[in-house]
Coordinates of C-alpha atoms in Angstrom, one line a residue:
M1 CA 55.2 29.4 17.2
D2 CA 56.1 32.3 14.8
S3 CA 52.6 33.8 15.2
M4 CA 53.0 33.5 19.0
N5 CA 56.3 35.3 18.8
Q6 CA 54.6 38.2 17.0
V7 CA 51.7 38.3 19.4
I8 CA 54.1 38.4 22.5
F9 CA 56.4 41.1 21.1
N10 CA 53.5 43.3 19.9
Q11 CA 51.6 43.0 23.2
T12 CA 51.8 45.7 26.0
D13 CA 48.8 44.8 28.2
S14 CA 50.0 43.6 31.6
T15 CA 46.8 41.5 32.0
F16 CA 47.8 39.5 29.0
F17 CA 51.1 38.6 30.5
A18 CA 49.6 37.9 34.0
N19 CA 47.1 35.5 32.5
W20 CA 49.8 33.6 30.6
A21 CA 52.0 33.4 33.7
Y22 CA 49.3 31.3 35.4
T23 CA 48.0 29.2 32.5
I24 CA 51.1 28.3 30.5
V25 CA 51.9 25.3 32.7
D26 CA 48.5 23.6 31.9
D27 CA 48.2 24.7 28.2
T28 CA 47.8 21.6 26.0
N29 CA 48.5 23.4 22.7
F30 CA 52.3 23.4 23.2
N31 CA 54.8 20.7 23.9
P32 CA 57.5 21.0 26.7
D33 CA 60.1 22.4 24.2
E34 CA 57.7 25.0 22.9
K35 CA 56.7 26.0 26.4
R36 CA 60.4 26.4 27.2
Q37 CA 60.8 28.8 24.2
L38 CA 57.6 30.7 25.0
I39 CA 58.8 31.3 28.6
E40 CA 62.1 32.8 27.2
W41 CA 60.1 35.1 25.0
F42 CA 57.9 36.2 27.8
I43 CA 60.9 36.9 30.0
I44 CA 62.5 39.1 27.3
R45 CA 59.2 41.0 26.6
T46 CA 58.3 41.7 30.3
T47 CA 61.8 42.9 30.8
D48 CA 61.5 45.3 27.9
L49 CA 58.1 46.6 29.3
N50 CA 59.5 46.7 32.9
Q51 CA 56.5 44.6 34.1
E52 CA 58.4 43.3 37.1
E53 CA 55.7 41.1 38.7
S54 CA 55.0 39.2 35.4
Y55 CA 58.7 38.9 34.8
A56 CA 59.1 37.3 38.2
H57 CA 56.3 34.8 37.3
F58 CA 58.0 33.7 34.1
R59 CA 61.4 33.5 35.8
F60 CA 59.7 31.2 38.4
R61 CA 58.4 29.0 35.6
K62 CA 62.0 28.8 34.2
S63 CA 63.3 27.8 37.7
I64 CA 60.7 25.0 37.8
Q65 CA 62.1 23.8 34.4
K66 CA 65.6 23.8 35.7
T67 CA 64.5 21.9 38.8
I68 CA 62.9 19.2 36.7
E69 CA 66.1 19.0 34.6
G70 CA 68.2 18.5 37.8
N71 CA 70.0 21.9 37.5
Y72 CA 69.5 22.9 41.1
K73 CA 72.2 25.5 41.1
E74 CA 70.6 27.7 38.4
A75 CA 67.1 27.0 39.8
L76 CA 68.1 28.3 43.3
E77 CA 69.9 31.3 41.8
I78 CA 66.6 32.3 40.0
I79 CA 64.6 31.9 43.2
D80 CA 67.1 34.1 45.1
E81 CA 66.6 36.7 42.4
I82 CA 62.8 36.7 42.2
L83 CA 61.9 36.1 45.9
P84 CA 62.4 39.8 46.9
I85 CA 60.1 40.8 43.9
A86 CA 57.5 38.3 45.0
K87 CA 57.5 39.6 48.5
R88 CA 57.3 43.2 47.3
Y89 CA 54.1 42.4 45.2
H90 CA 52.7 39.9 47.8
S91 CA 52.6 37.4 44.9
L92 CA 51.5 33.8 45.1
I93 CA 54.9 32.8 43.7
E94 CA 56.5 33.6 47.1
P95 CA 55.2 30.4 48.7
G96 CA 55.9 28.7 45.3
C97 CA 59.6 29.8 45.7
Y98 CA 59.7 28.3 49.2
N99 CA 58.1 25.1 47.9
S100 CA 60.6 24.7 45.0
A101 CA 63.6 25.6 47.1
G102 CA 62.5 23.4 50.0
G103 CA 62.2 20.4 47.7
M104 CA 65.6 20.9 46.1
I105 CA 67.3 21.5 49.5
A106 CA 65.8 18.3 50.9
L107 CA 67.1 16.3 47.9
Q108 CA 70.5 17.8 48.5
G109 CA 70.6 16.2 52.0
E110 CA 68.8 18.8 54.2
P111 CA 65.3 17.4 54.7
E112 CA 64.7 19.3 58.0
L113 CA 65.3 22.7 56.3
G114 CA 63.2 21.6 53.4
I115 CA 60.3 20.8 55.7
I116 CA 60.7 24.3 57.3
Y117 CA 60.4 25.9 53.8
L118 CA 57.3 23.9 52.9
K119 CA 55.5 24.7 56.2
K120 CA 56.3 28.4 55.5
A121 CA 54.8 28.0 52.0
I122 CA 51.6 26.4 53.5
E123 CA 51.3 29.1 56.1
L124 CA 51.7 31.9 53.6
T125 CA 49.3 30.6 50.9
P126 CA 45.9 31.3 52.5
T127 CA 46.9 35.0 53.1
Y128 CA 46.6 36.0 49.4
H129 CA 43.4 37.7 48.1
L130 CA 42.9 35.3 45.1
P131 CA 40.2 33.0 43.9
Q132 CA 39.9 30.0 46.2
S133 CA 40.6 27.6 43.3
K134 CA 44.1 29.1 42.9
I135 CA 44.7 28.9 46.7
D136 CA 43.6 25.3 46.8
R137 CA 45.8 24.2 43.8
A138 CA 48.8 25.9 45.5
L139 CA 48.0 24.0 48.7
V140 CA 47.7 20.7 46.9
N141 CA 51.2 21.3 45.4
H142 CA 52.7 22.2 48.8
Y143 CA 51.1 19.2 50.6
T144 CA 52.4 16.9 47.8
T145 CA 55.9 18.2 48.0
L146 CA 56.0 18.0 51.8
G147 CA 54.7 14.4 51.7
N148 CA 57.4 13.6 49.1
I149 CA 60.1 15.0 51.4
Y150 CA 58.8 12.9 54.4
S151 CA 58.7 9.8 52.2
N152 CA 62.3 10.3 51.0
D153 CA 63.3 10.7 54.6
T154 CA 61.4 7.5 55.5
Q155 CA 59.0 9.3 57.8
L156 CA 56.1 7.3 56.3
D157 CA 53.3 8.3 58.8
S158 CA 53.9 12.0 58.0
A159 CA 54.3 11.2 54.3
E160 CA 51.0 9.4 54.2
K161 CA 49.2 12.2 56.0
Y162 CA 50.2 14.9 53.5
V163 CA 50.1 12.8 50.4
R164 CA 46.5 11.7 51.1
K165 CA 45.6 15.3 52.1
S166 CA 46.8 16.6 48.8
Y167 CA 45.1 13.8 46.8
M168 CA 41.7 14.3 48.6
M169 CA 41.9 18.1 48.1
A170 CA 42.8 17.6 44.4
K171 CA 39.7 15.3 44.0
Q172 CA 37.5 17.9 45.6
I173 CA 38.8 20.6 43.3
G174 CA 37.6 18.3 40.5
I175 CA 40.2 19.3 37.9
Y176 CA 41.1 16.0 36.2
G177 CA 44.6 15.8 34.8
T178 CA 46.1 18.9 36.5
K179 CA 49.8 18.6 37.4
E180 CA 49.1 18.7 41.1
R181 CA 46.6 15.9 40.9
C182 CA 48.8 13.7 38.7
F183 CA 51.7 14.3 41.1
G184 CA 49.5 13.3 44.1
V185 CA 48.3 10.1 42.4
I186 CA 51.9 9.1 41.6
N187 CA 53.1 9.9 45.1
L188 CA 50.4 7.7 46.5
G189 CA 51.8 4.9 44.3
K190 CA 55.3 5.6 45.7
L191 CA 53.8 5.5 49.3
F192 CA 52.2 2.1 48.7
Y193 CA 55.6 0.9 47.3
L194 CA 57.4 2.0 50.5
K195 CA 54.7 0.2 52.5
N196 CA 55.3 -3.0 50.4
E197 CA 51.7 -2.9 48.9
I198 CA 53.1 -3.4 45.4
D199 CA 49.8 -4.1 43.5
S200 CA 48.2 -0.9 44.8
S201 CA 51.4 1.0 44.0
I202 CA 51.4 -0.1 40.4
A203 CA 47.7 0.6 40.0
Y204 CA 48.0 4.2 41.3
C205 CA 51.1 4.9 39.2
K206 CA 49.3 3.6 36.1
K207 CA 46.3 5.8 37.0
G208 CA 48.7 8.8 37.3
L209 CA 50.4 7.9 34.0
Q210 CA 47.0 8.0 32.3
E211 CA 46.2 11.4 33.7
T212 CA 49.6 12.8 32.6
Q213 CA 48.6 12.2 28.9
I214 CA 46.0 15.0 29.1
R215 CA 48.4 17.9 29.3
H216 CA 51.7 16.2 28.3
Y217 CA 53.5 16.4 31.7
E218 CA 56.6 14.6 30.4
D219 CA 58.5 14.8 33.7
L220 CA 55.5 13.2 35.6
K221 CA 55.2 10.5 32.9
C222 CA 58.8 9.6 33.5
F223 CA 58.2 9.5 37.3
A224 CA 55.1 7.2 36.8
L225 CA 57.0 4.9 34.4
M226 CA 59.9 4.6 36.8
R227 CA 57.6 3.8 39.7
I228 CA 55.7 1.2 37.7
A229 CA 59.1 -0.4 36.8
D230 CA 60.1 -0.4 40.5
G231 CA 56.9 -2.2 41.4
F232 CA 57.3 -4.9 38.8
S233 CA 60.9 -5.4 39.8
K234 CA 59.8 -5.9 43.4
L235 CA 57.3 -8.5 42.2
G236 CA 60.0 -10.3 40.3
K237 CA 58.4 -9.5 36.9
Y238 CA 61.7 -8.4 35.4
D239 CA 60.6 -8.3 31.7
S240 CA 57.8 -5.8 32.6
S241 CA 60.2 -3.9 34.8
F242 CA 62.8 -3.6 32.0
H243 CA 60.0 -2.5 29.6
Y244 CA 58.9 0.4 31.8
Y245 CA 62.5 1.4 32.8
H246 CA 63.4 1.7 29.1
L247 CA 60.3 3.7 28.3
A248 CA 61.2 6.1 31.1
L249 CA 64.9 6.2 30.0
D250 CA 63.9 7.1 26.4
K251 CA 61.8 10.0 27.7
V252 CA 64.3 11.4 30.1
K253 CA 66.9 11.4 27.4
K254 CA 64.6 13.2 25.0
H255 CA 63.5 15.8 27.5
K256 CA 66.9 16.2 29.2
L257 CA 65.6 15.3 32.7
Q258 CA 69.0 14.7 34.2
R259 CA 68.0 13.9 37.8
L260 CA 65.6 11.2 36.7
H261 CA 68.1 10.0 34.1
V262 CA 70.6 9.3 36.9
N263 CA 68.0 7.4 39.0
I264 CA 66.9 5.2 36.2
L265 CA 70.5 4.3 35.1
Y266 CA 71.2 3.4 38.8
K267 CA 68.2 1.2 39.0
L268 CA 68.9 -0.6 35.7
A269 CA 72.5 -1.2 36.7
H270 CA 71.4 -2.9 39.9
L271 CA 68.7 -4.9 38.3
H272 CA 71.1 -6.3 35.7
K273 CA 73.6 -7.1 38.5
K274 CA 70.9 -8.9 40.4
L275 CA 70.2 -11.0 37.4
E276 CA 73.9 -11.6 36.9
R277 CA 74.1 -9.7 33.7
Y278 CA 77.4 -8.2 34.6
E279 CA 78.3 -6.8 31.2
K280 CA 75.2 -4.7 30.9
S281 CA 75.3 -3.8 34.6
T282 CA 78.8 -2.4 34.1
I283 CA 77.7 -0.3 31.1
Y284 CA 74.8 1.2 33.1
F285 CA 77.0 1.8 36.1
E286 CA 79.6 3.6 34.0
E287 CA 76.8 5.8 32.5
Y288 CA 75.4 6.4 35.9
S289 CA 78.8 7.4 37.4
K290 CA 79.6 9.8 34.7
L291 CA 76.2 11.6 34.7
N292 CA 76.0 11.6 38.5
Q293 CA 79.4 13.2 38.8
E294 CA 78.3 15.9 36.3
Q295 CA 75.2 16.5 38.4
H296 CA 77.2 16.6 41.7
K297 CA 79.7 19.0 40.2
L298 CA 76.9 21.3 39.0
N299 CA 74.9 21.3 42.2
K300 CA 77.5 20.7 45.0
T301 CA 77.4 24.4 46.1
A302 CA 73.7 25.1 45.3
T303 CA 72.3 24.8 48.8
S304 CA 75.1 26.6 50.6
N305 CA 75.0 29.5 48.0
H306 CA 71.3 29.7 48.5
L307 CA 71.6 29.9 52.3
I308 CA 74.3 32.6 52.0
N309 CA 72.2 34.6 49.6
R310 CA 69.2 34.4 51.9
T311 CA 71.3 35.6 54.9
K312 CA 72.6 38.5 52.9
E313 CA 69.1 39.4 51.8
Q314 CA 67.9 39.4 55.5
E315 CA 70.9 41.6 56.5
K316 CA 70.0 44.2 53.8
T317 CA 66.3 44.2 54.8
Q318 CA 67.2 44.6 58.4
A319 CA 69.5 47.5 57.7
K320 CA 66.8 49.2 55.7
L321 CA 64.3 48.7 58.6
E322 CA 66.8 50.1 61.1
L323 CA 67.5 53.2 59.0
H324 CA 63.7 53.7 58.6
Q325 CA 63.2 53.3 62.3
I326 CA 65.9 55.9 63.0
K327 CA 64.2 58.4 60.7
V328 CA 60.9 57.8 62.3
E329 CA 62.3 58.3 65.8
E330 CA 64.0 61.6 64.7
Q331 CA 60.8 62.8 63.2
L332 CA 59.0 61.9 66.5
K333 CA 61.5 63.9 68.5
R334 CA 61.0 67.0 66.4
Q335 CA 57.3 66.7 66.9
Q336 CA 57.7 66.3 70.7
L337 CA 59.8 69.6 70.8
Q338 CA 56.8 71.6 69.7
I339 CA 54.4 70.4 72.4
G340 CA 55.4 73.2 74.8
I341 CA 54.5 76.0 72.3
L342 CA 51.4 74.8 70.7
T343 CA 47.8 75.5 71.8
L344 CA 45.5 72.9 73.2
L345 CA 44.4 72.0 69.7
A346 CA 48.0 71.6 68.6
L347 CA 48.7 69.5 71.7
V348 CA 45.9 67.1 70.7
I349 CA 47.3 66.9 67.1
I350 CA 50.8 66.3 68.4
L351 CA 49.5 63.6 70.8
G352 CA 47.8 62.0 67.8
L353 CA 51.0 62.1 65.8
F354 CA 52.9 60.7 68.8
L355 CA 50.5 57.8 69.0
Y356 CA 50.8 57.2 65.3
F357 CA 54.6 57.2 65.2
W358 CA 54.7 55.1 68.4
Y359 CA 52.5 52.5 66.8
Q360 CA 54.6 52.7 63.6
R361 CA 57.8 52.2 65.6
K362 CA 56.3 49.3 67.4
E363 CA 55.4 47.7 64.0
L364 CA 58.9 48.3 62.7
T365 CA 60.4 46.8 65.9
Q366 CA 58.3 43.7 65.4
Q367 CA 59.4 43.4 61.8
L368 CA 63.0 43.7 62.8
R369 CA 62.5 41.0 65.4
E370 CA 60.9 38.7 62.8
Q371 CA 63.7 39.4 60.3
K372 CA 66.3 38.6 63.0
I373 CA 64.7 35.3 63.8
E374 CA 64.6 34.3 60.2
K375 CA 68.2 35.3 59.7
E376 CA 69.3 33.2 62.7
L377 CA 67.3 30.3 61.4
I378 CA 69.2 30.3 58.1
A379 CA 72.5 31.0 59.9
S380 CA 71.9 28.0 62.2
Q381 CA 71.8 25.8 59.1
I382 CA 75.2 27.0 58.1
R383 CA 76.5 26.5 61.6
A384 CA 75.0 23.0 61.7
V385 CA 78.1 21.6 59.9
N386 CA 80.1 22.7 62.9
S387 CA 78.4 20.6 65.5
Q388 CA 78.0 17.0 64.3
M389 CA 78.9 14.1 66.5
N390 CA 78.4 10.5 65.3
P391 CA 75.8 8.8 67.5
H392 CA 77.3 5.4 66.8
F393 CA 80.6 6.5 68.4
V394 CA 78.7 7.6 71.5
F395 CA 76.9 4.2 71.8
N396 CA 80.2 2.3 71.1
A397 CA 82.0 4.3 73.8
L398 CA 79.3 3.7 76.4
N399 CA 79.2 0.0 75.5
S400 CA 83.0 -0.3 76.0
V401 CA 82.7 1.4 79.4
Q402 CA 79.8 -0.9 80.2
D403 CA 82.0 -3.9 79.4
L404 CA 84.6 -2.6 81.9
I405 CA 81.9 -2.3 84.6
I406 CA 80.7 -5.9 83.8
Q407 CA 84.3 -7.0 84.2
K408 CA 84.3 -5.1 87.6
D409 CA 87.2 -3.0 86.4
I410 CA 85.9 0.0 88.3
R411 CA 89.1 2.0 88.1
N412 CA 89.4 1.9 84.3
S413 CA 85.6 2.4 83.9
N414 CA 85.8 5.6 86.0
I415 CA 88.8 6.8 84.0
Y416 CA 87.1 6.2 80.7
L417 CA 83.8 7.7 81.8
G418 CA 85.7 10.8 82.9
K419 CA 87.4 11.0 79.5
F420 CA 84.1 10.4 77.7
A421 CA 82.4 13.2 79.7
E422 CA 85.4 15.5 79.0
L423 CA 85.2 14.8 75.3
M424 CA 81.4 15.5 75.3
R425 CA 82.0 18.8 77.2
K426 CA 84.7 20.0 74.9
T427 CA 82.8 19.0 71.8
L428 CA 79.8 21.0 73.0
E429 CA 82.0 23.9 74.1
Y430 CA 84.0 24.1 70.9
S431 CA 81.0 23.8 68.6
Q432 CA 79.8 27.2 69.8
V433 CA 83.0 29.0 68.6
D434 CA 84.4 29.4 65.1
T435 CA 88.1 28.7 66.0
I436 CA 90.2 27.1 68.7
S437 CA 94.0 26.7 69.2
L438 CA 95.8 23.9 67.5
H439 CA 96.8 22.6 71.0
K440 CA 93.1 22.3 72.1
E441 CA 92.2 20.6 68.8
L442 CA 94.9 18.0 69.2
E443 CA 93.9 17.5 72.9
T444 CA 90.2 16.8 71.9
T445 CA 91.3 14.5 69.1
E446 CA 93.5 12.5 71.5
L447 CA 90.5 12.1 73.9
Y448 CA 88.5 10.7 71.0
L449 CA 91.3 8.3 70.1
E450 CA 91.7 7.1 73.7
L451 CA 88.1 6.1 73.7
E452 CA 88.4 4.3 70.4
K453 CA 91.4 2.4 71.7
L454 CA 89.2 1.2 74.6
R455 CA 86.8 -0.2 71.9
F456 CA 89.5 -1.9 69.7
G457 CA 91.9 -3.0 72.4
D458 CA 95.5 -3.8 71.8
D459 CA 94.9 -4.2 68.0
F460 CA 94.6 -0.4 67.7
E461 CA 97.6 2.0 68.1
Y462 CA 97.8 5.7 67.4
T463 CA 100.5 8.4 67.6
I464 CA 100.2 12.2 67.6
N465 CA 103.4 13.8 66.5
N466 CA 103.3 17.6 66.9
L467 CA 106.5 19.1 65.5
L468 CA 105.5 22.6 66.4
S469 CA 106.5 24.3 69.6
K470 CA 104.1 24.6 72.5
E471 CA 104.0 28.3 72.0
D472 CA 103.1 28.0 68.3
S473 CA 100.5 25.3 69.1
D474 CA 98.8 27.7 71.6
E475 CA 98.9 30.7 69.3
I476 CA 97.8 29.1 66.0
M477 CA 94.0 29.2 65.6
I478 CA 92.2 26.7 63.3
P479 CA 88.5 26.0 62.7
S480 CA 87.0 24.2 65.7
L481 CA 86.5 20.4 65.6
L482 CA 88.3 20.2 62.2
L483 CA 90.2 16.9 62.7
Q484 CA 87.5 14.7 64.4
P485 CA 85.4 13.9 61.2
Y486 CA 88.6 12.9 59.3
T487 CA 89.9 10.8 62.2
E488 CA 86.5 9.2 62.6
N489 CA 86.4 8.4 58.9
A490 CA 89.8 6.8 59.0
I491 CA 88.7 4.5 61.7
K492 CA 85.2 3.8 60.5
H493 CA 86.0 3.2 56.8
G494 CA 89.7 2.2 56.9
L495 CA 90.6 0.5 60.1
L496 CA 87.3 -1.1 61.2
H497 CA 87.4 -3.7 58.5
K498 CA 91.1 -4.4 58.7
K499 CA 92.3 -7.6 60.4
G500 CA 95.3 -7.5 62.7
S501 CA 97.3 -4.4 63.7
K502 CA 95.4 -1.1 63.2
N503 CA 97.6 2.0 63.2
L504 CA 96.7 5.6 63.0
K505 CA 99.2 8.5 62.9
I506 CA 98.6 12.2 63.2
E507 CA 101.4 14.6 62.4
V508 CA 101.6 18.4 62.6
K509 CA 104.4 20.4 61.0
R510 CA 105.1 23.7 59.3
Q511 CA 106.1 24.2 55.7
D512 CA 107.0 27.8 55.0
S513 CA 103.8 29.7 56.0
I514 CA 101.6 26.6 55.8
I515 CA 100.6 24.3 58.6
L516 CA 100.3 20.7 57.5
L517 CA 98.0 18.4 59.4
S518 CA 98.2 14.8 58.2
I519 CA 96.1 11.8 59.2
E520 CA 97.5 8.4 58.0
D521 CA 96.1 5.0 58.6
N522 CA 97.1 1.5 57.5
G523 CA 93.5 0.5 56.8
I524 CA 91.9 -1.3 53.8
G525 CA 91.9 1.8 51.6
R526 CA 89.1 3.8 50.0
Q527 CA 88.5 1.4 47.1
K528 CA 88.0 -1.6 49.3
S529 CA 85.9 0.3 51.7
T530 CA 83.6 1.4 48.8
E531 CA 83.3 -2.2 47.6
I532 CA 82.2 -3.3 51.1
N533 CA 79.7 -0.4 51.5
S534 CA 78.2 -1.1 48.0
R535 CA 77.3 -4.7 49.2
R536 CA 75.3 -3.4 52.1
K537 CA 71.6 -2.9 51.8
N538 CA 71.8 0.5 53.5
K539 CA 75.0 2.3 52.5
P540 CA 76.4 4.4 55.3
S541 CA 77.0 8.0 54.3
S542 CA 79.9 10.0 55.8
F543 CA 77.8 13.0 56.8
A544 CA 80.6 14.5 58.9
M545 CA 83.0 14.3 56.0
Q546 CA 80.6 16.0 53.7
A547 CA 79.6 18.6 56.3
N548 CA 83.3 19.4 56.8
E549 CA 83.9 19.9 53.1
N550 CA 80.8 22.2 53.0
R551 CA 82.2 24.0 56.0
L552 CA 85.6 24.6 54.4
E553 CA 83.8 26.2 51.4
L554 CA 81.8 28.5 53.7
I555 CA 85.0 29.4 55.7
K556 CA 86.7 30.4 52.4
E557 CA 83.8 32.5 51.2
S558 CA 83.2 34.3 54.6
S559 CA 86.7 34.8 55.9
G560 CA 89.0 34.2 53.0
L561 CA 90.8 31.4 54.8
D562 CA 91.6 28.8 52.0
I563 CA 92.1 25.4 53.6
H564 CA 93.2 22.8 51.0
L565 CA 92.3 19.1 51.5
N566 CA 94.4 16.4 49.8
I567 CA 93.6 12.6 50.0
E568 CA 96.3 10.1 49.1
D569 CA 95.6 6.4 48.6
L570 CA 98.5 4.3 50.0
T571 CA 99.4 0.9 48.4
E572 CA 102.4 -0.6 50.2
P573 CA 101.1 -1.1 52.7
T574 CA 97.5 -0.2 52.0
G575 CA 95.8 2.7 53.7
T576 CA 94.8 6.4 53.3
K577 CA 96.6 9.6 54.1
I578 CA 94.7 12.9 54.4
V579 CA 96.6 16.2 54.5
L580 CA 95.0 19.6 55.5
K581 CA 97.0 22.6 54.4
I582 CA 96.2 25.7 56.6
P583 CA 97.6 29.1 55.9
S584 CA 99.2 30.5 59.2

């Protein structure tokens, strides 16, 4: 390593650094820790030499390392930094950035956006003037990642299409033991597992494990070991399952692969629990919880920060294009003023210049249009948190109305259908705006609660106590549809499982310059709800709650409005109280 350090820091040839940028990932002469150190040296040296394109390549390699370690925040920050450089040099790492970012964003709960990123990577890759072998390897990587996103989102037909496509292309390339090929083989094993073809799953994962030995892909070794353990667990061969889980666990600890570490701890905890080894299960659950919280704390703002940075980048690019277009148009006008005083030859020249600048302006307009579309695409992902409506509530409401119709209670069925339609109309209307009055927000919430009362009957009672004046309620503006996710959560996770009287109280009051919005229920409480959900095969996730928390962060960053959320667990009687503190 000392000799490599001297070689790197004595080297000035750009070709040397460009070759290393492409080959370092497959070099078998260095272990993962040594590669990590080499990449740091290359970054320092290319910075000193101002070799921007090679610098971006090595920074991209570092972002891949951070992704493997589970540090999505730093990985996405690096991608935001180098993506403009990649575009400027029309470098193959541009689709690589979309691939890496798409995979991370999908794992953070945005599979649809991740799929968009991967399809963009696939579309861009064939446009580069590079050897076909490099293009094919890049496409194999993109197909594999896209298939993995589909499989994690349980879209198995699409997953199988892309995983098989990547595997067949990797076989045609004929490079045994490349990272892309290893990943493809292991993903085929994962796909067979999801299709409950366990023997095939184990066989493919063992094949992938064997290929990873060639170039020491420690992260893929851990993936393969974990998948093999999953298969043996499914077959009830628990000794074999524990053996492979612990092999994987030792490696993820050694190489600091945090995301895989979290997954393996979770699987071990559940397997011990299944075998009624509660003491060991508790130990693994505690380790899992601690590490998972650290990962969540590190990465909770990674996706939103990335989307905000992409939006800002598009705005800057659009502003530059607009300024360039203005300059081109001004130059065109100056040329047009000379038409009347020039000779026929000058007229022909001016006409040629006119056509040239007209074509240039047309090209710039098209670029502006494309930039605007991309900006709106990213912005729509941010606005998506403002337009969520639980489909289960819609079905429950319609079923309740259907019951009234079956009971021939036409009058009440008409009343509740009208209220349901009004709630849908207001939800769609308010989701298109950033803020609405406090009065309208409370009206919409009450419509929602009236429909829930139809569902629960006399067991459910609610009160809305607004201590503000009508004038203040009309004047105070708050983020639209702010209360509904918290109200829905109180019913779904607190009151739904409670026997007997179910009460929900909403109160609005002012404290100095702060508006306090509280939602209090007498449900079973968060701890009991968590226990119930943990026993279910498919744990429900409160998407609206998480989306609202993301939304509060975005509102704070974009407008400076700092809305504080406080959750209090009630004990006598049990229940939960949520308080939103809104500066007025």
